[in-house]
Coordinates of C-alpha atoms and ligand atoms in Angstrom, one line a residue:
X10 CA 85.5 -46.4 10.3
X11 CA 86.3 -46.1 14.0
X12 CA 83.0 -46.8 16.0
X13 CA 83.1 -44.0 17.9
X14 CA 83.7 -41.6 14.4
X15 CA 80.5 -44.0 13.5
X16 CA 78.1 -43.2 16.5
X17 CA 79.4 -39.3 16.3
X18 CA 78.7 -39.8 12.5
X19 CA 75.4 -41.5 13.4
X20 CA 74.6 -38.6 15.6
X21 CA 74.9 -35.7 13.5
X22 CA 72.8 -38.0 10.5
X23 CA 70.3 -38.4 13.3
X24 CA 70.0 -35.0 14.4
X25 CA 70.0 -34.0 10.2
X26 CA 67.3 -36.4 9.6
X27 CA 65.1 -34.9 13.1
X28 CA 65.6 -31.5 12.1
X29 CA 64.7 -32.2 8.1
X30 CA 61.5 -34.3 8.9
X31 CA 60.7 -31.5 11.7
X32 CA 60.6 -29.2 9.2
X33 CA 58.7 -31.3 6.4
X34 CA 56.2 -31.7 9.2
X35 CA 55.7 -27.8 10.2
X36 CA 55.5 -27.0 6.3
X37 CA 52.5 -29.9 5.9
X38 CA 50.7 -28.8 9.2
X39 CA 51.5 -24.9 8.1
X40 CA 49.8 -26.0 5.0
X41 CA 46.9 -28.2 6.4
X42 CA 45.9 -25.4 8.5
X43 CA 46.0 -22.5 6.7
X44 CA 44.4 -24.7 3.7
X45 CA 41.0 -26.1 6.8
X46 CA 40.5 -22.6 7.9
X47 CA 40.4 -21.3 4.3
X48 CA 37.8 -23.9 3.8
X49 CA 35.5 -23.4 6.9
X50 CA 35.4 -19.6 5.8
X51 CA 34.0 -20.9 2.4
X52 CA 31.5 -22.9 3.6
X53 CA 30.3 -20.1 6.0
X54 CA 30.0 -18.0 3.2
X55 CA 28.2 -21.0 0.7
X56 CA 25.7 -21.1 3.9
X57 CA 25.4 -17.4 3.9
X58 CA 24.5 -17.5 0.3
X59 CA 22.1 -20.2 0.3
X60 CA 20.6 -21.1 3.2
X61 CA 19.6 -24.4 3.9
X62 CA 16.1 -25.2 3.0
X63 CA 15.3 -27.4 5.5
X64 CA 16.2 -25.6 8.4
X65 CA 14.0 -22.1 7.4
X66 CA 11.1 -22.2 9.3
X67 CA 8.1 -21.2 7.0
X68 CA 5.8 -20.0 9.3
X69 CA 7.8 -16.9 10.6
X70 CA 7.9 -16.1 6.0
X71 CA 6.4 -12.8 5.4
X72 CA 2.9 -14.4 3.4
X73 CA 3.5 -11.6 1.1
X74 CA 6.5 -13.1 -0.4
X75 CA 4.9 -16.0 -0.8
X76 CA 4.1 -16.3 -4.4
X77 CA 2.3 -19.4 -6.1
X78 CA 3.9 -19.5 -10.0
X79 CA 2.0 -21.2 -12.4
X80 CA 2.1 -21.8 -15.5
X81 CA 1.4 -19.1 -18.2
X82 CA 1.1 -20.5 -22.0
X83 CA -0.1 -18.1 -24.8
X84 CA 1.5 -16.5 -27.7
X85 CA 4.7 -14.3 -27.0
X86 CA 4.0 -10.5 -27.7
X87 CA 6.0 -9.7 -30.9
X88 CA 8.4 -6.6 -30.5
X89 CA 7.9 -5.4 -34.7
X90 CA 4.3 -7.0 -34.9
X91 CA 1.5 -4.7 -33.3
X92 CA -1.6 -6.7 -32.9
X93 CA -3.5 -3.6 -34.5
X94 CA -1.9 -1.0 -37.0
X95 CA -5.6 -0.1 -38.1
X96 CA -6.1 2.0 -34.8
X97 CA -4.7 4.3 -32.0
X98 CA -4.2 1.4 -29.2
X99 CA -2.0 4.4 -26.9
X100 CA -2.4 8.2 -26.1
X101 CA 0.6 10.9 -26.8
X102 CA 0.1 10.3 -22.6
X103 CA 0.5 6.7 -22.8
X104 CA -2.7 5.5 -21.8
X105 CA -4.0 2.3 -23.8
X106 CA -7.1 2.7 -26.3
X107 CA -9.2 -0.5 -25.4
X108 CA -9.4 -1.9 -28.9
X109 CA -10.3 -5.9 -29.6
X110 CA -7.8 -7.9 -30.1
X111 CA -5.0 -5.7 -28.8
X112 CA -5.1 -7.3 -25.0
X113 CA -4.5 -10.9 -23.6
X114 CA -8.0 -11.2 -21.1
X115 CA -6.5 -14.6 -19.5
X116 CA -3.5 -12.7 -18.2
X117 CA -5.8 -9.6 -17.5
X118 CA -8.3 -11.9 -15.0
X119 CA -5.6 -13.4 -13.2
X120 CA -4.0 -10.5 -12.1
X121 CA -7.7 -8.8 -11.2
X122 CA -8.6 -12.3 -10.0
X123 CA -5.1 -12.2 -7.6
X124 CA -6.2 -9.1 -6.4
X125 CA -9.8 -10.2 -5.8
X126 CA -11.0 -7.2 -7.3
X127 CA -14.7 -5.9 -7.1
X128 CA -16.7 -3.7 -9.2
X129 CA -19.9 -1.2 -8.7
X130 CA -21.2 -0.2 -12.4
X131 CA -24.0 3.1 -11.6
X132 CA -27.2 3.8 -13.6
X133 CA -29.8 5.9 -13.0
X134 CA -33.7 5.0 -13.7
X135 CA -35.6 8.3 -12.9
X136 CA -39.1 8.5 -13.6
X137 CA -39.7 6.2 -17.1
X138 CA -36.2 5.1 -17.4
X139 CA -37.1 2.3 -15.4
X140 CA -37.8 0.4 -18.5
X141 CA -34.4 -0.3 -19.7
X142 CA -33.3 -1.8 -16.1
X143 CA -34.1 -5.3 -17.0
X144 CA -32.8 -5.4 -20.5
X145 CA -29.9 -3.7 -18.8
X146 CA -29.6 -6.4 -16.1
X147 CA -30.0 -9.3 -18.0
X148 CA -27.4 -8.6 -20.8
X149 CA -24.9 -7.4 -18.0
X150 CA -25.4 -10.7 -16.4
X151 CA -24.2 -12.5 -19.8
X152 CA -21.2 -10.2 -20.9
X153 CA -20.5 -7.6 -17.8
X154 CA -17.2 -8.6 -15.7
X155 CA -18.1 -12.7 -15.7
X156 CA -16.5 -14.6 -12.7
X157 CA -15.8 -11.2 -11.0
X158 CA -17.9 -9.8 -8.2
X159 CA -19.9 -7.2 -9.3
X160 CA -22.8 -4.6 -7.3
X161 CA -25.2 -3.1 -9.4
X162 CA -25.9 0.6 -8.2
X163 CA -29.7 1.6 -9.4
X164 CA -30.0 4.7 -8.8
X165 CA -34.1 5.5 -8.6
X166 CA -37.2 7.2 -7.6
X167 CA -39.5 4.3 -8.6
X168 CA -38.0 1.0 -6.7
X169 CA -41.3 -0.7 -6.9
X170 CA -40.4 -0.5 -10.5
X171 CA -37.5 -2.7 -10.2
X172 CA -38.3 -6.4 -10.4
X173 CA -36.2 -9.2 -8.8
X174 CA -33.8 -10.9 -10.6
X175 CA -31.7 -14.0 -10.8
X176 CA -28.1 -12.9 -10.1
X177 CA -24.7 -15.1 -10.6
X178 CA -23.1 -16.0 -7.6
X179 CA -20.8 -12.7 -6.2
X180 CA -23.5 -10.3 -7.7
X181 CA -25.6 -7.9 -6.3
X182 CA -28.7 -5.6 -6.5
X183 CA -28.4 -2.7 -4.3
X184 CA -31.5 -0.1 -5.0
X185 CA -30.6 2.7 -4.1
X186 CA -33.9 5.4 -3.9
X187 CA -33.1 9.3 -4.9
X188 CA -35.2 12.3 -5.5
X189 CA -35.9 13.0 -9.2
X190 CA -35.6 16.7 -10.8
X191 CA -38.3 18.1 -12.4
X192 CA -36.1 19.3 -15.7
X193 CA -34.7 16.5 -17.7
X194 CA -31.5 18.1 -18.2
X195 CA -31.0 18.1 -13.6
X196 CA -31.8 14.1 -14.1
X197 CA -29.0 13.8 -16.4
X198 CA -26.9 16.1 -14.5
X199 CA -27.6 15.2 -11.4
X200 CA -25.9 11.9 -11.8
X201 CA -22.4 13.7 -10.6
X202 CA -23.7 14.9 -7.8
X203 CA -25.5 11.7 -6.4
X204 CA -22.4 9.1 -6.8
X205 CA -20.2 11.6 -5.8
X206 CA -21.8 11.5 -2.2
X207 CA -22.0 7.7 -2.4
X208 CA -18.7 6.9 -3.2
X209 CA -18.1 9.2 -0.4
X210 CA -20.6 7.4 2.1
X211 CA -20.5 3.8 1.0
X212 CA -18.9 2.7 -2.6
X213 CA -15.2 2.8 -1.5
X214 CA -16.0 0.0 1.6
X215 CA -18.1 -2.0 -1.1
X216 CA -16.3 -1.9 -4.3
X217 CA -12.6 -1.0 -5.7
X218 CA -13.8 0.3 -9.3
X219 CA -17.2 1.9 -10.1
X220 CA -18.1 2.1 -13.8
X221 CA -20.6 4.9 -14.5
X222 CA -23.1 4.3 -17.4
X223 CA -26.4 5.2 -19.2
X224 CA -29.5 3.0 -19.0
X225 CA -30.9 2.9 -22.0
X226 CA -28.2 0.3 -23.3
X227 CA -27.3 -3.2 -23.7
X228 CA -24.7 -5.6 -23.6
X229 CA -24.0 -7.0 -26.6
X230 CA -20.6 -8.9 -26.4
X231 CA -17.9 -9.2 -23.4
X232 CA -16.9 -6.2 -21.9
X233 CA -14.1 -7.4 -18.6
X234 CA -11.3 -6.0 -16.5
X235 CA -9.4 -4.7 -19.4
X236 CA -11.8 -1.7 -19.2
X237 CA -10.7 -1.1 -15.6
X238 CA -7.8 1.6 -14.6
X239 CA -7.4 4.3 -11.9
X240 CA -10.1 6.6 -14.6
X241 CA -11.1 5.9 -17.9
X242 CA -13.9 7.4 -20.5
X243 CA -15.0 6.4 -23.6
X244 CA -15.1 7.8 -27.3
X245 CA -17.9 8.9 -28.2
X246 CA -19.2 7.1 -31.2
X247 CA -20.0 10.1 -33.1
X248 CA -16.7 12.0 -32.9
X249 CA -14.1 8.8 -32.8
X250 CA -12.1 10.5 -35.6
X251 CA -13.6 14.2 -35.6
X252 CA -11.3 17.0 -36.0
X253 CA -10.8 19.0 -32.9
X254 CA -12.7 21.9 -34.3
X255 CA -15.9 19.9 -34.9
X256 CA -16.4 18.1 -31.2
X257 CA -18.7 19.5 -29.4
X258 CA -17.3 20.8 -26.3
X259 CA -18.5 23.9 -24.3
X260 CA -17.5 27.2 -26.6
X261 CA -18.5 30.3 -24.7
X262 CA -15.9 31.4 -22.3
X263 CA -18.3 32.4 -19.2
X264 CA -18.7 28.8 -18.5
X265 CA -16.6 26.6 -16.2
X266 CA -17.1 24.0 -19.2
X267 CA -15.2 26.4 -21.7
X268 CA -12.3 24.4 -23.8
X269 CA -10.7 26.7 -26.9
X270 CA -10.4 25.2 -30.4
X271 CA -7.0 24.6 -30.1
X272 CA -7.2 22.7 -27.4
X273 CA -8.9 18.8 -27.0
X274 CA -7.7 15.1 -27.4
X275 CA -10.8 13.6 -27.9
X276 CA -14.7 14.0 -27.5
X277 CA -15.9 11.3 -24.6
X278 CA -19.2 9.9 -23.7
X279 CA -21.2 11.6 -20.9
X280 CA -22.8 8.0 -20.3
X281 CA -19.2 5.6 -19.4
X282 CA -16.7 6.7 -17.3
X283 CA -15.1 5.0 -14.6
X284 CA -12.2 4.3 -12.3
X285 CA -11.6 3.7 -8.7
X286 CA -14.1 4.9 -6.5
X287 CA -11.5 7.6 -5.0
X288 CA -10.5 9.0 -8.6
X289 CA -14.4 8.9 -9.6
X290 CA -14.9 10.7 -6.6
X291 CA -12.4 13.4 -7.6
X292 CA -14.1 13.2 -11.1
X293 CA -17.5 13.5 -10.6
X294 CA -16.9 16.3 -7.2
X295 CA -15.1 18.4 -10.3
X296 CA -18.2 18.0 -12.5
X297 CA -20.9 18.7 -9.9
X298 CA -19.0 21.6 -8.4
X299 CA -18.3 23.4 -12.0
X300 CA -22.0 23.0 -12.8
X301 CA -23.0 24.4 -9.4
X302 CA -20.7 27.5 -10.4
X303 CA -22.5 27.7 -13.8
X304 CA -25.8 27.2 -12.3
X305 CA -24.8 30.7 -10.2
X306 CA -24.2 32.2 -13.2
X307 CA -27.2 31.3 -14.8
X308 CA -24.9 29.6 -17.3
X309 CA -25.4 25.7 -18.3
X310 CA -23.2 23.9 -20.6
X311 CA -24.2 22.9 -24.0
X312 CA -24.0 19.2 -23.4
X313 CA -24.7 19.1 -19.7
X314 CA -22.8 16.7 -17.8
X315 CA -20.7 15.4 -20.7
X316 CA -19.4 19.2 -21.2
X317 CA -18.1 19.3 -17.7
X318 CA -16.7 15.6 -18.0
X319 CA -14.5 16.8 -21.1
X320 CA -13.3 20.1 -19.4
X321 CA -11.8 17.7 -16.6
X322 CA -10.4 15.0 -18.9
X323 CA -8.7 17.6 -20.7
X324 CA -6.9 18.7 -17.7
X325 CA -7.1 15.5 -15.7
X326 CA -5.7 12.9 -18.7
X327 CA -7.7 9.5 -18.3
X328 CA -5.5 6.7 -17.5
X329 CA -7.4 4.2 -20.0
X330 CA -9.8 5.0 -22.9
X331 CA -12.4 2.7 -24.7
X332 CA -12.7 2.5 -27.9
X333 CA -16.3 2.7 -29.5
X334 CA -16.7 -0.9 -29.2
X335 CA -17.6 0.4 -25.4
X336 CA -20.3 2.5 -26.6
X337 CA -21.8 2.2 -30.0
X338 CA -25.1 3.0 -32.0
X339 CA -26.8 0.8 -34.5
X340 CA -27.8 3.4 -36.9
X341 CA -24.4 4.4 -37.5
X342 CA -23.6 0.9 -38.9
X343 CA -20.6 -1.6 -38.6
X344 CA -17.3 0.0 -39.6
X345 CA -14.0 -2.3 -40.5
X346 CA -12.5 -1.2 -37.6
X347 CA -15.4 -2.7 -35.1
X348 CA -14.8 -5.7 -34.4
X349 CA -17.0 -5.8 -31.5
X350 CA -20.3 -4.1 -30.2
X351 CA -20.2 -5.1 -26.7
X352 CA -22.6 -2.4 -25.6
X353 CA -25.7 -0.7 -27.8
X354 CA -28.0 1.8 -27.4
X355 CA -31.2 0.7 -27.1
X356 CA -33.1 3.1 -29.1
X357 CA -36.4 5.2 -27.6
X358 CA -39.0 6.6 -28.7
X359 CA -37.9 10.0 -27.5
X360 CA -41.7 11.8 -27.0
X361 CA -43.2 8.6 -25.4
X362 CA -40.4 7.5 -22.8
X363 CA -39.5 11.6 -22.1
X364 CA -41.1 14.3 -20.6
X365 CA -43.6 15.3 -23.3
X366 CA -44.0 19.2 -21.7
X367 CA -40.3 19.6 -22.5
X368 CA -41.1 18.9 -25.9
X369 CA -43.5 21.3 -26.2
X370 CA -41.5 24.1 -24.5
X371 CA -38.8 23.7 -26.7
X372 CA -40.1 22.7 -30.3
X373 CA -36.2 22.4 -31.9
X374 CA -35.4 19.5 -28.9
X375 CA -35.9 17.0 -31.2
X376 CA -33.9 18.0 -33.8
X377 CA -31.3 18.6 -31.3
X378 CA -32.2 15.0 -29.7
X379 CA -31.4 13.3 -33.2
X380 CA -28.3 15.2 -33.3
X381 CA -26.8 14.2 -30.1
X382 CA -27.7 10.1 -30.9
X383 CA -25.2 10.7 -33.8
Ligands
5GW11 C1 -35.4 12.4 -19.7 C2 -35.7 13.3 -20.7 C3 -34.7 13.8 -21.5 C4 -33.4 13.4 -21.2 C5 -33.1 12.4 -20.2 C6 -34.1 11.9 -19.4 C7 -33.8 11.0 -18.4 C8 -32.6 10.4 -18.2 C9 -34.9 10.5 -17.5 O1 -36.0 10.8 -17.5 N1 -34.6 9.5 -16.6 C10 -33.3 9.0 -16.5 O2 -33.0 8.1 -15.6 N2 -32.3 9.5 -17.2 C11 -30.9 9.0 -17.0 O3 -30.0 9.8 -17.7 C12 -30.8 7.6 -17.7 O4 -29.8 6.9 -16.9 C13 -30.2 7.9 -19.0 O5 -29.5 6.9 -19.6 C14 -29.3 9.1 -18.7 C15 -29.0 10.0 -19.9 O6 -30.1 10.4 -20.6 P1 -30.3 9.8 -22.1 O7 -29.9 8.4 -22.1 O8 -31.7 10.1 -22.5 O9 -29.3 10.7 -22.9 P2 -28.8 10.3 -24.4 O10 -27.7 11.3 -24.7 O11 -28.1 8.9 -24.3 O12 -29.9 10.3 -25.3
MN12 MN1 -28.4 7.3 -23.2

């Protein structure tokens, strides 16, 4: 082969060879490129996703979101195993029936704990009520909301009455002095009237719940935060499984306290209700102001204040109720369904600790008396 035919032939193999390994190279750059930018956009995006920890300041964090997760060991609920099928544990409304055994108290104090929750329980000492205030005291010391903070409300027209006493750390005596009514059935209703206008003046900047109870009782066993809710009442031990038509509610239509036989979920307790101080305020204004309406009409319900406090739970559906372990009665034994009496009546001697002239006035009161304690 002629040299020049070899160099022309060299040429054209050189400038073949140039032009392939050009091309070879613009594929792997195209390639490369397109491959790197693809990349940096995904690791934008994994940094969008998951930001570094290390670089997020903490202090700027919204302390809300900040939640401290501990550890949580009990049981696991069971979604075919009730832990009672002997009892009602939830309303057609779905508010729970406090019954024993049907609530977790561990889990219940550290969510009230979390939320540093504080409670007022009310009770009124007029004239020779005083004597149940240090039973009262005492046994609410042992058993009533332990570990939580807690003001005691008496409510009283005799505070000289009242001794001192050794409270836990995060409990209170407030005293607070009222006027007492010359009938015993104003005492008792009275009571709606009073905390109304304190939760109104000075509960709700002291406490988040009040509980609202009679005096002449004691604590018996634990009674906690699982009784708290927005507003809860309590069976009354005498009608926990009465028929509508047998509970005792208001029956004559010109009072305000007036609930038909077909109507009526259950009979509460005049003496425990509760809730937070604004829906005992709403509670307690209803009662007071329907008795005032009576009272114009020369009308007063049959049971007083716990005829008015039906009427409103009938229409105004509590949001928890408490079984009688809440509120229970020696005399009327120890069922199979109790499992606890956490607070007892303490029983009186009616004509001694009362106002003996009211007995005289009204010779079938104590019949009446013995009736109502059932
Ligand atoms: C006095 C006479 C007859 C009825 C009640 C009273 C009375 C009631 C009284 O003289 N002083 C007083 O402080 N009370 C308050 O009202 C107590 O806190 C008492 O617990 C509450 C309800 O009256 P009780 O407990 O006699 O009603 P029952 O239904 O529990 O017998
Ligand atoms: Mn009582």
């Amino acid at each position: 082969m002629p040299l020049d035919k070899y160099t022309d032939c060299n040429r054209k193999k050189c400038f073949l060879s140039m032009l392939f390994i050009t091309a070879v190279f613009i594929i792997a750059f195209g390639w490369y490129g397109n491959k790197s930018i693809r990349s940096h956009y995904e690791s934008l995006l994994r940094c969008s996703q998951k930001p570094s920890i290390a670089t997020e300041d903490i202090s700027t964090r919204d302390p809300l979101t900040v939640v401290a997760i501990g550890r949580m060991l009990y049981d696991k609920p069971q979604t075919f195993k009730p832990p009672r099928s002997d009892v009602l544990m939830v309303t057609p409304w779905l508010a729970p029936i406090i019954w024993n055994g049907s609530y977790n108290i561990d889990i219940l104090n550290a969510q009230f704990h979390q939320r540093n929750v504080r409670v007022g329980i009310t009770v009124f000492a007029i004239k020779k009520y005083t004597v149940f205030i240090k039973t009262f005291i005492e046994t609410a010391e042992q058993f009533f909301m332990v570990g939580h903070k807690v003001n005691y409300y008496v409510f009283t027209d005799r505070a000289n009455e009242i001794s001192n006493f050794t409270l836990s750390e995060g409990r209170q005596l407030v005293i607070l002095d009222v006027p007492s009514y010359k009938q015993w059935q104003e005492v008792s209703m009275r009571r709606m009237e009073m905390i109304r206008d304190y939760a109104y003046q000075r509960f709700y900047k002291e406490v988040d719940y009040l509980v609202c109870v009679d005096v002449d009782m004691r604590f018996n066993d634990f009674v906690g935060v699982e009784i708290l809710s927005d507003v809860f009442g309590t069976l009354h031990p005498g009608f926990h499984n009465a028929q509508r038509g047998a509970f005792t509610y208001e029956r004559r239509q010109q009072s305000t306290a007036y609930i038909p036989r077909d109507e009526g979920d259950f009979y509460y307790a005049g003496g425990y209700f509760g809730g937070t101080v604004e829906e005992v305020y709403k509670l307690t204004n209803f009662c007071h102001n329907a008795m005032m309406t009576d009272k114009n009409n020369s009308i007063e319900a049959v049971w007083h204040d716990e005829s008015y406090l039906n009427k409103y739970f009938l229409y105004h559906k509590p949001t928890k109720i408490l079984s009688p372990e809440y509120l229970w009665v020696n005399s009327m034994g120890v069922p199979q369904f109790l499992k606890r009496r956490r607070f007892l009546a303490v029983p009186k001697n009616h004509s001694a600790i009362r106002n003996k002239r009211a007995l005289q006035k009204n010779p079938g009161y104590q019949k009446v008396e013995i009736l109502k304690l059932l």
